[in-house]
PDB file of C-alpha atoms in Angstrom:
ATOM      1  CA  MET A 144      -6.903 -32.410  16.723  1.00 49.00           C
ATOM      2  CA  SER A 145      -4.865 -30.227  19.191  1.00 50.00           C
ATOM      3  CA  ILE A 146      -6.344 -26.900  20.442  1.00 53.00           C
ATOM      4  CA  ASN A 147      -3.423 -25.089  18.046  1.00 52.00           C
ATOM      5  CA  GLU A 148      -5.158 -26.746  15.009  1.00 50.00           C
ATOM      6  CA  ASP A 149      -8.644 -26.035  15.992  1.00 51.00           C
ATOM      7  CA  LYS A 150      -7.145 -22.101  16.044  1.00 51.00           C
ATOM      8  CA  LEU A 151      -5.567 -22.768  12.823  1.00 46.00           C
ATOM      9  CA  LEU A 152      -8.856 -23.999  11.399  1.00 44.00           C
ATOM     10  CA  ASP A 153     -10.986 -21.013  12.401  1.00 53.00           C
ATOM     11  CA  LYS A 154      -8.606 -18.583  10.866  1.00 50.00           C
ATOM     12  CA  LEU A 155      -8.715 -20.840   7.811  1.00 48.00           C
ATOM     13  CA  THR A 156     -12.348 -21.071   7.488  1.00 48.00           C
ATOM     14  CA  PRO A 157     -13.905 -19.211   4.678  1.00 50.00           C
ATOM     15  CA  ASP A 158     -17.397 -19.072   5.479  1.00 49.00           C
ATOM     16  CA  LYS A 159     -16.848 -16.551   8.260  1.00 49.00           C
ATOM     17  CA  LYS A 160     -17.581 -13.202   7.806  1.00 50.00           C
ATOM     18  CA  PRO A 161     -15.430 -10.555   8.800  1.00 50.00           C
ATOM     19  CA  ARG A 162     -17.081  -8.161  10.948  1.00 51.00           C
ATOM     20  CA  LEU A 163     -18.119  -4.936   9.227  1.00 52.00           C
ATOM     21  CA  LEU A 164     -16.659  -1.767  11.085  1.00 60.00           C
ATOM     22  CA  PRO A 165     -18.684   1.378  11.499  1.00 73.00           C
ATOM     23  CA  SER A 166     -15.529   3.738  11.063  1.00 75.00           C
ATOM     24  CA  HIS A 167     -14.755   2.015   7.426  1.00 76.00           C
ATOM     25  CA  THR A 168     -18.179   2.736   6.272  1.00 83.00           C
ATOM     26  CA  PHE A 169     -17.979   6.080   7.206  1.00 85.00           C
ATOM     27  CA  SER A 170     -14.352   6.735   6.086  1.00 82.00           C
ATOM     28  CA  LEU A 171     -15.130   5.268   2.637  1.00 84.00           C
ATOM     29  CA  CYS A 172     -18.556   7.461   2.682  1.00 88.00           C
ATOM     30  CA  LEU A 173     -16.319  10.597   3.424  1.00 88.00           C
ATOM     31  CA  THR A 174     -13.652   9.687   1.049  1.00 86.00           C
ATOM     32  CA  LEU A 175     -16.454   9.198  -1.694  1.00 89.00           C
ATOM     33  CA  SER A 176     -18.409  12.444  -0.741  1.00 90.00           C
ATOM     34  CA  LEU A 177     -15.104  14.783  -0.641  1.00 89.00           C
ATOM     35  CA  PHE A 178     -13.804  13.296  -4.011  1.00 89.00           C
ATOM     36  CA  TRP A 179     -17.515  13.746  -5.787  1.00 88.00           C
ATOM     37  CA  TRP A 180     -17.593  17.418  -3.901  1.00 85.00           C
ATOM     38  CA  ILE A 181     -14.083  17.803  -5.433  1.00 88.00           C
ATOM     39  CA  ASN A 182     -14.619  16.561  -9.542  1.00 88.00           C
ATOM     40  CA  SER A 183     -17.795  18.151  -9.104  1.00 86.00           C
ATOM     41  CA  ASN A 184     -17.849  21.369  -7.591  1.00 80.00           C
ATOM     42  CA  TYR A 185     -21.778  21.392  -7.499  1.00 78.00           C
ATOM     43  CA  SER A 186     -23.880  22.992  -4.793  1.00 79.00           C
ATOM     44  CA  ASN A 187     -27.212  22.929  -6.526  1.00 85.00           C
ATOM     45  CA  PRO A 188     -29.640  21.034  -4.113  1.00 89.00           C
ATOM     46  CA  LEU A 189     -30.622  18.688  -7.220  1.00 90.00           C
ATOM     47  CA  LEU A 190     -27.251  17.539  -8.122  1.00 87.00           C
ATOM     48  CA  LEU A 191     -26.439  17.746  -4.399  1.00 87.00           C
ATOM     49  CA  SER A 192     -28.948  14.835  -3.907  1.00 90.00           C
ATOM     50  CA  LEU A 193     -27.697  13.110  -6.797  1.00 90.00           C
ATOM     51  CA  GLY A 194     -24.595  13.100  -5.934  1.00 89.00           C
ATOM     52  CA  GLY A 195     -25.580  11.465  -2.534  1.00 91.00           C
ATOM     53  CA  ALA A 196     -27.694   9.228  -3.975  1.00 94.00           C
ATOM     54  CA  SER A 197     -24.709   7.736  -6.273  1.00 93.00           C
ATOM     55  CA  ILE A 198     -22.797   7.621  -3.116  1.00 92.00           C
ATOM     56  CA  LEU A 199     -24.970   5.616  -1.233  1.00 93.00           C
ATOM     57  CA  LEU A 200     -25.522   2.992  -4.149  1.00 94.00           C
ATOM     58  CA  VAL A 201     -21.626   2.578  -4.092  1.00 91.00           C
ATOM     59  CA  LEU A 202     -21.800   1.889  -0.313  1.00 89.00           C
ATOM     60  CA  TYR A 203     -24.213  -0.276  -0.776  1.00 91.00           C
ATOM     61  CA  ILE A 204     -22.547  -2.406  -3.648  1.00 91.00           C
ATOM     62  CA  ALA A 205     -19.672  -2.433  -1.486  1.00 86.00           C
ATOM     63  CA  HIS A 206     -21.533  -3.848   1.163  1.00 84.00           C
ATOM     64  CA  ARG A 207     -23.293  -6.476  -0.764  1.00 87.00           C
ATOM     65  CA  MET A 208     -19.761  -7.415  -2.330  1.00 86.00           C
ATOM     66  CA  ASP A 209     -17.965  -7.381   1.181  1.00 81.00           C
ATOM     67  CA  VAL A 210     -15.327  -4.896   0.305  1.00 79.00           C
ATOM     68  CA  ILE A 211     -15.437  -2.829   2.878  1.00 75.00           C
ATOM     69  CA  ASP A 212     -12.543  -3.771   5.347  1.00 71.00           C
ATOM     70  CA  HIS A 213      -9.070  -2.728   6.836  1.00 65.00           C
ATOM     71  CA  GLU A 214      -7.533  -3.845   3.682  1.00 65.00           C
ATOM     72  CA  SER A 215      -9.741  -1.764   1.299  1.00 62.00           C
ATOM     73  CA  LEU A 216      -9.595   1.055   2.932  1.00 63.00           C
ATOM     74  CA  PRO A 217      -6.501   1.196   5.267  1.00 69.00           C
ATOM     75  CA  ILE A 218      -7.464   3.435   7.365  1.00 65.00           C
ATOM     76  CA  HIS A 219      -5.065   2.383  10.501  1.00 68.00           C
ATOM     77  CA  LEU A 220      -2.405   3.982   8.438  1.00 72.00           C
ATOM     78  CA  SER A 221      -3.795   7.467   7.757  1.00 71.00           C
ATOM     79  CA  ALA A 222      -2.077   9.146  10.774  1.00 79.00           C
ATOM     80  CA  LYS A 223       1.689   7.660   9.834  1.00 84.00           C
ATOM     81  CA  MET A 224       1.300   7.615   5.583  1.00 86.00           C
ATOM     82  CA  PRO A 225       2.463  11.570   5.275  1.00 90.00           C
ATOM     83  CA  GLY A 226       5.438  11.188   7.714  1.00 92.00           C
ATOM     84  CA  TYR A 227       6.001   7.968   5.317  1.00 92.00           C
ATOM     85  CA  MET A 228       5.202   9.884   1.606  1.00 93.00           C
ATOM     86  CA  LEU A 229       7.792  12.593   2.808  1.00 96.00           C
ATOM     87  CA  TRP A 230      10.706   9.987   3.343  1.00 95.00           C
ATOM     88  CA  LEU A 231       9.714   8.437   0.281  1.00 95.00           C
ATOM     89  CA  ALA A 232       9.738  11.226  -1.876  1.00 96.00           C
ATOM     90  CA  LYS A 233      12.961  12.455  -0.501  1.00 96.00           C
ATOM     91  CA  GLU A 234      14.226   8.620  -1.501  1.00 94.00           C
ATOM     92  CA  ILE A 235      12.968   9.426  -4.894  1.00 95.00           C
ATOM     93  CA  ILE A 236      14.716  12.299  -5.229  1.00 95.00           C
ATOM     94  CA  VAL A 237      18.039  10.603  -4.375  1.00 93.00           C
ATOM     95  CA  ALA A 238      18.045   7.593  -6.432  1.00 93.00           C
ATOM     96  CA  ASN A 239      16.771  10.224  -9.513  1.00 94.00           C
ATOM     97  CA  ILE A 240      20.269  11.891  -8.676  1.00 94.00           C
ATOM     98  CA  SER A 241      22.197   8.656  -8.681  1.00 91.00           C
ATOM     99  CA  VAL A 242      20.187   7.655 -12.036  1.00 92.00           C
ATOM    100  CA  VAL A 243      21.475  10.686 -13.388  1.00 93.00           C
ATOM    101  CA  LYS A 244      24.599  10.589 -12.240  1.00 93.00           C
ATOM    102  CA  HIS A 245      24.978   6.469 -14.216  1.00 91.00           C
ATOM    103  CA  ILE A 246      23.676   8.413 -17.441  1.00 90.00           C
ATOM    104  CA  TRP A 247      26.212  10.734 -17.508  1.00 93.00           C
ATOM    105  CA  LEU A 248      28.947   8.113 -16.188  1.00 92.00           C
ATOM    106  CA  GLY A 249      27.979   5.595 -18.671  1.00 88.00           C
ATOM    107  CA  ASN A 250      27.430   1.612 -19.299  1.00 88.00           C
ATOM    108  CA  SER A 251      30.809   1.145 -17.316  1.00 88.00           C
ATOM    109  CA  SER A 252      28.835   2.382 -14.335  1.00 88.00           C
ATOM    110  CA  ILE A 253      26.126   0.003 -14.068  1.00 90.00           C
ATOM    111  CA  SER A 254      26.096  -3.182 -12.992  1.00 90.00           C
ATOM    112  CA  PRO A 255      21.886  -4.878 -13.316  1.00 93.00           C
ATOM    113  CA  THR A 256      21.752  -6.930 -11.120  1.00 92.00           C
ATOM    114  CA  LEU A 257      18.733  -9.711 -10.097  1.00 95.00           C
ATOM    115  CA  ALA A 258      18.420  -9.772  -6.031  1.00 94.00           C
ATOM    116  CA  THR A 259      16.219 -11.608  -3.391  1.00 95.00           C
ATOM    117  CA  ILE A 260      15.327  -9.412  -0.415  1.00 94.00           C
ATOM    118  CA  ASP A 261      13.400 -10.206   2.414  1.00 93.00           C
ATOM    119  CA  ALA A 262      10.226  -8.133   3.744  1.00 93.00           C
ATOM    120  CA  THR A 263       9.401  -8.270   7.000  1.00 93.00           C
ATOM    121  CA  GLN A 264       6.029  -6.828   7.109  1.00 91.00           C
ATOM    122  CA  ARG A 265       3.071  -8.773   8.764  1.00 89.00           C
ATOM    123  CA  THR A 266       0.397  -7.962   6.252  1.00 87.00           C
ATOM    124  CA  ASP A 267      -0.083  -8.387   2.461  1.00 87.00           C
ATOM    125  CA  LEU A 268      -0.790  -4.808   2.172  1.00 86.00           C
ATOM    126  CA  GLY A 269       2.492  -3.651   4.084  1.00 89.00           C
ATOM    127  CA  LYS A 270       4.441  -6.323   1.388  1.00 93.00           C
ATOM    128  CA  VAL A 271       2.543  -4.551  -1.696  1.00 91.00           C
ATOM    129  CA  ILE A 272       3.360  -1.001   0.196  1.00 92.00           C
ATOM    130  CA  TYR A 273       7.043  -1.979   0.158  1.00 94.00           C
ATOM    131  CA  ALA A 274       7.402  -3.293  -3.150  1.00 95.00           C
ATOM    132  CA  ASN A 275       5.650  -0.746  -4.814  1.00 95.00           C
ATOM    133  CA  SER A 276       7.917   1.909  -2.830  1.00 95.00           C
ATOM    134  CA  ILE A 277      10.804  -0.261  -4.292  1.00 95.00           C
ATOM    135  CA  THR A 278       9.307   0.309  -7.559  1.00 94.00           C
ATOM    136  CA  LEU A 279       8.878   4.073  -7.548  1.00 93.00           C
ATOM    137  CA  THR A 280      12.118   4.927  -6.852  1.00 91.00           C
ATOM    138  CA  PRO A 281      14.246   4.949  -9.449  1.00 92.00           C
ATOM    139  CA  GLY A 282      17.163   2.264 -10.226  1.00 91.00           C
ATOM    140  CA  THR A 283      14.836  -0.329  -8.915  1.00 94.00           C
ATOM    141  CA  VAL A 284      12.205  -2.575  -9.873  1.00 95.00           C
ATOM    142  CA  ALA A 285      10.414  -5.135  -7.955  1.00 95.00           C
ATOM    143  CA  VAL A 286       9.929  -7.816 -10.226  1.00 95.00           C
ATOM    144  CA  GLY A 287       8.205 -10.504  -8.291  1.00 93.00           C
ATOM    145  CA  LEU A 288       6.813 -10.930  -4.378  1.00 92.00           C
ATOM    146  CA  VAL A 289       6.462 -14.655  -3.124  1.00 91.00           C
ATOM    147  CA  ASP A 290       5.691 -15.073   0.588  1.00 87.00           C
ATOM    148  CA  ASP A 291       7.873 -13.151   2.318  1.00 91.00           C
ATOM    149  CA  HIS A 292      10.590 -12.223   0.005  1.00 94.00           C
ATOM    150  CA  VAL A 293      10.722  -9.522  -3.115  1.00 94.00           C
ATOM    151  CA  ILE A 294      12.542 -10.039  -6.155  1.00 95.00           C
ATOM    152  CA  ILE A 295      14.454  -6.905  -7.355  1.00 95.00           C
ATOM    153  CA  HIS A 296      15.770  -5.856 -10.605  1.00 95.00           C
ATOM    154  CA  ALA A 297      18.487  -2.901  -9.710  1.00 94.00           C
ATOM    155  CA  LEU A 298      20.623  -0.410 -12.315  1.00 92.00           C
ATOM    156  CA  SER A 299      23.527  -1.197 -10.039  1.00 90.00           C
ATOM    157  CA  LYS A 300      24.445  -3.351  -7.001  1.00 91.00           C
ATOM    158  CA  GLU A 301      24.313  -0.333  -4.899  1.00 90.00           C
ATOM    159  CA  ASN A 302      20.973  -0.109  -5.121  1.00 90.00           C
ATOM    160  CA  ILE A 303      20.419  -3.875  -3.821  1.00 92.00           C
ATOM    161  CA  ASP A 304      22.981  -3.148  -0.903  1.00 92.00           C
ATOM    162  CA  THR A 305      20.777  -0.257   0.084  1.00 91.00           C
ATOM    163  CA  LEU A 306      17.810  -2.003   0.260  1.00 92.00           C
ATOM    164  CA  LYS A 307      19.687  -5.136   2.041  1.00 93.00           C
ATOM    165  CA  ALA A 308      20.580  -2.499   4.945  1.00 93.00           C
ATOM    166  CA  GLY A 309      16.929  -2.608   5.682  1.00 91.00           C
ATOM    167  CA  ARG A 310      16.121   0.608   5.909  1.00 94.00           C
ATOM    168  CA  MET A 311      12.811   1.189   4.100  1.00 94.00           C
ATOM    169  CA  ASP A 312      12.152  -2.035   5.130  1.00 94.00           C
ATOM    170  CA  ARG A 313      11.597  -0.957   8.546  1.00 94.00           C
ATOM    171  CA  ARG A 314       9.955   2.393   7.445  1.00 93.00           C
ATOM    172  CA  VAL A 315       7.194   0.296   5.865  1.00 92.00           C
ATOM    173  CA  THR A 316       7.354  -2.333   9.053  1.00 91.00           C
ATOM    174  CA  GLU A 317       6.500   0.930  11.129  1.00 90.00           C
ATOM    175  CA  LEU A 318       4.130   2.184   9.218  1.00 87.00           C
ATOM    176  CA  GLU A 319       1.591  -0.969   9.211  1.00 82.00           C
ATOM    177  CA  LYS A 320       1.838  -0.833  13.153  1.00 80.00           C
TER     178      LYS A 320
END
């Protein structure tokens, strides 16, 4: 075996445990605490201690299940996510206006299209964010995600052309850096 094959085999070996990052555990604990407190809004010592105990139990179970990692709790996206969400909200509004225009113009204005476009994201999480962003914008639906390709159904060919221009793809790729 060559050195490159050994490195590839090391990456594919399932019995290696991923490194548990304390920042992910702390972030999950903080998120669960805020979520519990916002939903309950109790400051009674007994209820606070029961809430704390339930959070610790969830953390223990999550640790035993080995689900605390960079994909289940992507804190590395936290800084860039608000900007992306604002941009996506603008895109959703623009797409809504386009769909309303097509409704007013009638069936002759639509040209349903099924196409495959490339996804340049490096991680599975990035690809899922990209596919979900496509589905959130009215007039387009991500039908499938296969390797580095997204299968899309669009209300009109214009929507496919807009996605092929790659602005949303670049935004999501920048988000995961």
